[in-house]
Amino acid sequence: MQSTPSVDPTLDIVAEIKRLKKEKNAVILAHYYQDGEIQDIADFVGDSLDLSRKAAATDADVIVFCGVRFMAEVAKILSPGKTVVLPDLAAGCSLEDSCPPDEFEKFTKAHPDHMVLSYINCSAKVKALSDIIVTSSNAEHILNSLPEDQKIIFAPDRHLGGFLSRKLGRDMLLWPGTCIVHEQFSEKELIKLKAKHPDAPVLAHPECPNQIVQHADHVGSTSSILKRALEDPAETMIIATEPGIIHQMEKAAPHKTFIGAPGADGNCSCNTCPFMALNTMEKLYTCLRDLGPEINLDEGTRVQAEIPLRKMLDLSPAQAPAKDLA
């Protein structure tokens, strides 16, 4: 983890970030799980793939990715000619950590007749070992496009893989990775919360374990959860994903009440992603000022990782052709 940078307390940090953004011809991207203050200053707020696509389509010279490292890597893979920086280089991901490339390579080589589908929450090196990359929003569509008799390895999230396997009736070989945030939700506490709010639908991310998903009224990606939260007529909703998404919900529907699904202690504070929380306004300012820490990838890895990413873009529904993102 980087130490908190020393910034003049009298500095108007918001004004300085805006000034530097213009000076450096930069675009600021913020994931839904970032602190609300960072979301509010970003040019684009969304999920990781959507943000990378938007960054690739801009004429910006610099991409400031307020998210975690694998997201910034995707931006670099899709936009190799741009400078990509991350406020804190230590902002990793438990799913990425759960799938070391060397071990994963041995695993895939032991099953040469399997196609490798990897969730986007993995390192560039794991992407380079994959046949197709998927997101929580397009995985079902992509799986349905593959022959039913095609043997599949799904990595690194066993909960997302298990959800897809159950929903589609598709047997897959699952890598045993998990997200520490979504594993913190307590089924016991969720049931108690539902009893207090019997009319509140539960919206859950498929990275949640099955004991949480089975209580959900809607299961989907962060973008899907946000869309459902705004369209559902319910005035109160329970949200089973990282609570940063609630910031956008409250901005768009201030008349509604959104309650974070609880952890074992009965509150949602334990479900804040510790990696996302490493990015701060101060680090955003200094990374834009200094253009670092910068994301750099070995070109061989980048080129190999781009192949399954482009394949995903080609197979995804209602999206611009991959060639338009070069």
Coordinates of C-alpha atoms in Angstrom, one line a residue:
M1 CA 0.0 0.0 0.0
Q2 CA 1.3 3.5 -0.8
S3 CA 1.5 5.9 2.0
T4 CA -1.0 8.8 1.9
P5 CA 0.6 11.6 -0.1
S6 CA 1.4 14.8 1.6
V7 CA -0.9 17.4 0.0
D8 CA -1.2 21.1 1.0
P9 CA -4.3 21.2 3.2
T10 CA -5.2 24.7 1.7
L11 CA -5.2 23.2 -1.8
D12 CA -8.6 23.1 -3.5
I13 CA -8.1 19.5 -4.5
V14 CA -11.2 19.3 -6.7
A15 CA -10.2 22.4 -8.7
E16 CA -6.7 21.1 -9.0
I17 CA -7.8 17.7 -10.3
K18 CA -10.0 19.4 -12.9
R19 CA -7.1 21.7 -13.9
L20 CA -4.6 18.8 -14.3
K21 CA -7.1 16.7 -16.2
K22 CA -7.4 19.5 -18.8
E23 CA -3.7 20.1 -18.8
K24 CA -2.8 16.4 -19.3
N25 CA -5.7 15.6 -21.7
A26 CA -6.8 13.0 -19.2
V27 CA -10.0 11.1 -18.6
I28 CA -10.9 9.9 -15.1
L29 CA -12.7 6.6 -14.7
A30 CA -14.3 5.5 -11.4
H31 CA -15.8 2.1 -10.7
Y32 CA -19.2 1.9 -8.9
Y33 CA -17.3 0.6 -5.8
Q34 CA -15.2 3.8 -5.3
D35 CA -15.9 6.4 -2.7
G36 CA -18.7 8.7 -3.6
E37 CA -16.4 11.7 -3.8
I38 CA -14.2 10.0 -6.4
Q39 CA -17.3 8.9 -8.4
D40 CA -18.6 12.5 -8.4
I41 CA -15.4 13.9 -10.0
A42 CA -15.0 11.2 -12.6
D43 CA -15.8 11.6 -16.3
F44 CA -17.3 8.1 -16.4
V45 CA -18.7 5.9 -13.6
G46 CA -19.5 2.3 -14.3
D47 CA -18.3 -1.3 -14.3
S48 CA -14.8 -2.2 -15.3
L49 CA -15.3 -3.3 -18.9
D50 CA -17.7 -0.4 -19.7
L51 CA -15.2 2.1 -18.4
S52 CA -12.3 0.6 -20.4
R53 CA -14.5 0.7 -23.6
K54 CA -15.3 4.4 -23.0
A55 CA -11.7 5.2 -22.3
A56 CA -10.6 3.5 -25.5
A57 CA -13.1 5.5 -27.5
T58 CA -11.9 8.9 -26.2
D59 CA -9.1 11.0 -27.6
A60 CA -7.5 11.3 -24.1
D61 CA -3.8 10.8 -23.8
V62 CA -4.1 9.7 -20.2
I63 CA -6.5 7.3 -18.5
V64 CA -6.7 7.6 -14.7
F65 CA -8.4 4.5 -13.5
C66 CA -10.0 4.8 -10.1
G67 CA -10.6 1.1 -9.4
V68 CA -8.3 -1.9 -8.9
R69 CA -5.2 -3.1 -10.8
F70 CA -6.8 -5.6 -13.2
M71 CA -9.3 -2.9 -14.4
A72 CA -6.4 -0.6 -15.2
E73 CA -4.7 -3.5 -17.0
V74 CA -7.7 -4.0 -19.2
A75 CA -7.7 -0.3 -20.1
K76 CA -4.0 -0.7 -21.0
I77 CA -4.6 -3.9 -23.0
L78 CA -7.4 -2.1 -25.1
S79 CA -5.5 1.2 -25.3
P80 CA -1.8 0.4 -25.5
G81 CA -0.9 3.8 -26.9
K82 CA -2.4 5.7 -23.9
T83 CA -0.8 6.3 -20.5
V84 CA -2.8 4.4 -17.8
V85 CA -2.3 5.3 -14.2
L86 CA -3.8 3.9 -11.0
P87 CA -4.0 6.1 -7.8
D88 CA -2.6 3.2 -5.6
L89 CA -0.7 0.3 -7.3
A90 CA -1.6 -1.9 -4.2
A91 CA -5.3 -1.8 -5.1
G92 CA -5.5 -5.4 -6.1
C93 CA -8.3 -7.9 -6.0
S94 CA -8.9 -11.1 -4.0
L95 CA -10.1 -12.9 -7.1
E96 CA -7.0 -12.0 -9.0
D97 CA -4.9 -13.1 -6.0
S98 CA -6.7 -16.4 -5.8
C99 CA -5.6 -17.4 -9.3
P100 CA -1.7 -17.3 -9.6
P101 CA -0.8 -17.5 -13.3
D102 CA 1.8 -20.3 -12.9
E103 CA -0.7 -22.6 -11.0
F104 CA -3.5 -21.7 -13.4
E105 CA -1.3 -22.6 -16.4
K106 CA -0.6 -26.1 -14.9
F107 CA -4.3 -26.5 -14.3
T108 CA -5.3 -25.6 -17.9
K109 CA -2.6 -27.8 -19.3
A110 CA -3.9 -30.8 -17.3
H111 CA -7.3 -30.3 -19.1
P112 CA -6.3 -29.6 -22.7
D113 CA -9.8 -30.5 -24.1
H114 CA -11.4 -27.7 -22.1
M115 CA -12.1 -24.2 -23.3
V116 CA -10.9 -21.6 -20.8
L117 CA -13.4 -18.9 -19.8
S118 CA -12.0 -16.4 -17.4
Y119 CA -13.9 -13.8 -15.5
I120 CA -12.5 -10.3 -16.1
N121 CA -11.5 -10.1 -12.5
C122 CA -8.1 -11.7 -13.1
S123 CA -4.6 -10.6 -14.0
A124 CA -3.4 -9.9 -17.5
K125 CA -1.3 -13.1 -17.4
V126 CA -4.3 -15.2 -16.6
K127 CA -6.2 -13.5 -19.4
A128 CA -3.3 -14.4 -21.7
L129 CA -3.9 -18.1 -20.8
S130 CA -7.6 -17.9 -21.6
D131 CA -9.8 -18.5 -24.6
I132 CA -12.5 -16.0 -23.8
I133 CA -13.0 -13.4 -21.1
V134 CA -16.4 -12.8 -19.7
T135 CA -18.1 -10.3 -17.3
S136 CA -21.0 -10.9 -15.0
S137 CA -23.2 -9.1 -17.5
N138 CA -22.3 -11.1 -20.6
A139 CA -21.2 -14.5 -19.3
E140 CA -24.6 -16.1 -19.7
H141 CA -24.9 -14.9 -23.3
I142 CA -21.4 -16.1 -24.2
L143 CA -21.9 -19.5 -22.6
N144 CA -25.1 -19.9 -24.5
S145 CA -23.2 -19.2 -27.8
L146 CA -20.9 -22.2 -27.2
P147 CA -21.7 -25.8 -28.2
E148 CA -23.4 -27.7 -25.4
D149 CA -20.8 -30.5 -25.5
Q150 CA -17.9 -28.0 -25.2
K151 CA -16.0 -28.7 -22.0
I152 CA -15.3 -25.6 -20.1
I153 CA -12.9 -24.4 -17.3
F154 CA -14.4 -21.3 -15.6
A155 CA -12.1 -19.1 -13.5
P156 CA -11.4 -17.6 -11.1
D157 CA -14.7 -17.1 -9.3
R158 CA -16.3 -20.4 -8.2
H159 CA -19.5 -18.6 -7.0
L160 CA -20.2 -16.9 -10.3
G161 CA -19.3 -20.1 -12.1
G162 CA -21.6 -22.1 -9.9
F163 CA -24.4 -19.6 -10.4
L164 CA -24.1 -19.9 -14.2
S165 CA -23.8 -23.7 -14.0
R166 CA -27.0 -24.0 -12.0
K167 CA -28.9 -21.5 -14.1
L168 CA -27.9 -22.8 -17.5
G169 CA -27.6 -26.5 -16.5
R170 CA -24.0 -26.5 -17.7
D171 CA -21.4 -28.6 -16.0
M172 CA -18.1 -26.6 -15.8
L173 CA -14.7 -27.2 -14.1
L174 CA -14.5 -24.4 -11.6
W175 CA -11.3 -22.7 -10.3
P176 CA -11.8 -22.3 -6.5
G177 CA -11.4 -18.5 -6.3
T178 CA -13.7 -16.1 -4.4
C179 CA -14.3 -12.4 -3.7
I180 CA -13.6 -11.5 0.0
V181 CA -16.3 -8.8 -0.2
H182 CA -19.2 -11.0 -1.4
E183 CA -18.2 -13.8 0.9
Q184 CA -18.7 -11.6 4.0
F185 CA -22.5 -11.5 3.7
S186 CA -24.4 -13.5 6.3
E187 CA -27.4 -15.6 5.4
K188 CA -28.6 -15.5 9.0
E189 CA -28.4 -11.7 9.2
L190 CA -29.9 -11.3 5.7
I191 CA -33.0 -13.4 6.8
K192 CA -33.4 -11.2 9.9
L193 CA -33.2 -8.1 7.7
K194 CA -35.7 -9.4 5.3
A195 CA -38.1 -10.1 8.2
K196 CA -37.8 -6.4 9.2
H197 CA -38.4 -5.3 5.6
P198 CA -40.7 -8.0 4.1
D199 CA -41.6 -5.9 1.0
A200 CA -38.0 -5.0 0.2
P201 CA -36.5 -7.0 -2.8
V202 CA -33.0 -8.3 -2.5
L203 CA -30.6 -7.4 -5.3
A204 CA -27.5 -9.5 -5.4
H205 CA -24.3 -9.9 -7.4
P206 CA -23.5 -13.4 -8.6
E207 CA -20.1 -13.3 -6.9
C208 CA -22.1 -13.9 -3.7
P209 CA -22.2 -17.5 -2.3
N210 CA -25.3 -19.5 -3.2
Q211 CA -26.8 -19.2 0.3
I212 CA -27.1 -15.4 -0.4
V213 CA -28.1 -15.7 -4.0
Q214 CA -31.0 -18.0 -3.2
H215 CA -32.7 -15.2 -1.2
A216 CA -32.3 -12.7 -4.0
D217 CA -35.2 -11.3 -6.1
H218 CA -32.7 -10.2 -8.8
V219 CA -29.1 -11.4 -9.5
G220 CA -26.9 -9.5 -11.8
S221 CA -23.8 -7.3 -12.5
T222 CA -23.3 -4.0 -10.8
S223 CA -24.9 -2.2 -13.8
S224 CA -27.8 -4.6 -13.8
I225 CA -28.4 -4.1 -10.1
L226 CA -28.3 -0.4 -10.5
K227 CA -30.8 -0.6 -13.4
R228 CA -33.2 -2.8 -11.4
A229 CA -32.9 -0.6 -8.3
L230 CA -34.1 2.4 -10.3
E231 CA -36.8 0.6 -12.2
D232 CA -38.3 -1.5 -9.4
P233 CA -41.3 0.3 -7.8
A234 CA -40.3 -0.8 -4.3
E235 CA -39.4 2.1 -2.0
T236 CA -36.9 0.0 0.1
M237 CA -34.4 -2.4 -1.3
I238 CA -31.6 -4.6 0.1
I239 CA -28.4 -4.5 -1.8
A240 CA -26.0 -7.5 -1.7
T241 CA -22.8 -6.2 -3.3
E242 CA -20.1 -3.7 -2.4
P243 CA -21.9 -0.7 -0.9
G244 CA -20.2 1.9 -3.1
I245 CA -22.9 1.3 -5.7
I246 CA -25.5 2.7 -3.3
H247 CA -24.0 6.2 -3.9
Q248 CA -25.3 6.1 -7.5
M249 CA -28.6 4.7 -6.4
E250 CA -29.2 7.5 -3.9
K251 CA -28.2 10.1 -6.4
A252 CA -30.6 8.8 -9.0
A253 CA -33.5 7.9 -6.7
P254 CA -33.2 10.0 -3.5
H255 CA -36.8 9.1 -2.5
K256 CA -35.9 5.4 -2.1
T257 CA -34.1 3.7 0.8
F258 CA -31.2 1.3 0.0
I259 CA -29.9 -1.0 2.7
G260 CA -26.6 -2.8 2.4
A261 CA -26.9 -6.5 3.0
P262 CA -25.4 -7.3 6.4
G263 CA -22.3 -9.2 7.4
A264 CA -22.0 -11.5 10.5
D265 CA -22.1 -8.4 12.8
G266 CA -25.4 -7.2 11.4
N267 CA -24.1 -4.2 9.4
C268 CA -22.6 -3.7 6.0
S269 CA -19.4 -2.0 6.9
C270 CA -17.4 -5.2 6.7
N271 CA -18.4 -5.5 3.0
T272 CA -16.5 -2.4 1.8
C273 CA -13.8 -3.6 -0.6
P274 CA -10.4 -2.9 1.2
F275 CA -8.7 -2.6 -2.2
M276 CA -11.1 -0.1 -3.7
A277 CA -10.7 1.9 -0.5
L278 CA -7.0 2.4 -1.1
N279 CA -7.8 5.0 -3.7
T280 CA -8.4 8.5 -2.2
M281 CA -8.8 12.0 -3.6
E282 CA -5.3 12.8 -2.5
K283 CA -3.9 9.9 -4.4
L284 CA -6.0 10.7 -7.4
Y285 CA -4.6 14.2 -7.4
T286 CA -0.9 13.1 -7.1
C287 CA -1.2 10.3 -9.6
L288 CA -2.7 12.8 -12.1
R289 CA 0.0 15.4 -11.2
D290 CA 2.9 12.9 -11.5
L291 CA 1.4 10.5 -14.0
G292 CA 2.2 7.6 -11.8
P293 CA 1.9 4.9 -10.6
E294 CA 1.7 3.8 -14.3
I295 CA 0.4 0.5 -15.6
N296 CA 2.9 -1.2 -17.9
L297 CA 2.6 -4.6 -19.4
D298 CA 5.0 -6.9 -21.2
E299 CA 4.0 -6.5 -24.8
G300 CA 3.8 -10.3 -25.4
T301 CA 1.4 -10.7 -22.4
R302 CA -0.6 -7.6 -23.5
V303 CA -1.0 -8.9 -27.1
Q304 CA -1.9 -12.4 -25.9
A305 CA -4.4 -11.1 -23.3
E306 CA -6.0 -8.9 -25.9
I307 CA -7.1 -11.9 -28.0
P308 CA -9.7 -13.3 -25.5
L309 CA -10.8 -9.8 -24.6
R310 CA -11.5 -9.0 -28.3
K311 CA -13.3 -12.3 -28.6
M312 CA -15.5 -11.4 -25.7
L313 CA -16.3 -8.0 -27.3
D314 CA -17.2 -9.7 -30.5
L315 CA -19.5 -12.2 -28.8
S316 CA -21.2 -9.7 -26.4
P317 CA -24.7 -8.5 -27.3
A318 CA -25.5 -4.9 -28.3
Q319 CA -22.0 -3.6 -28.2
A320 CA -19.8 -1.8 -30.7
P321 CA -17.5 -4.1 -32.8
A322 CA -14.1 -4.7 -31.2
K323 CA -12.4 -3.1 -34.2
D324 CA -14.0 0.3 -33.4
L325 CA -12.1 0.3 -30.0
A326 CA -8.6 0.2 -31.4

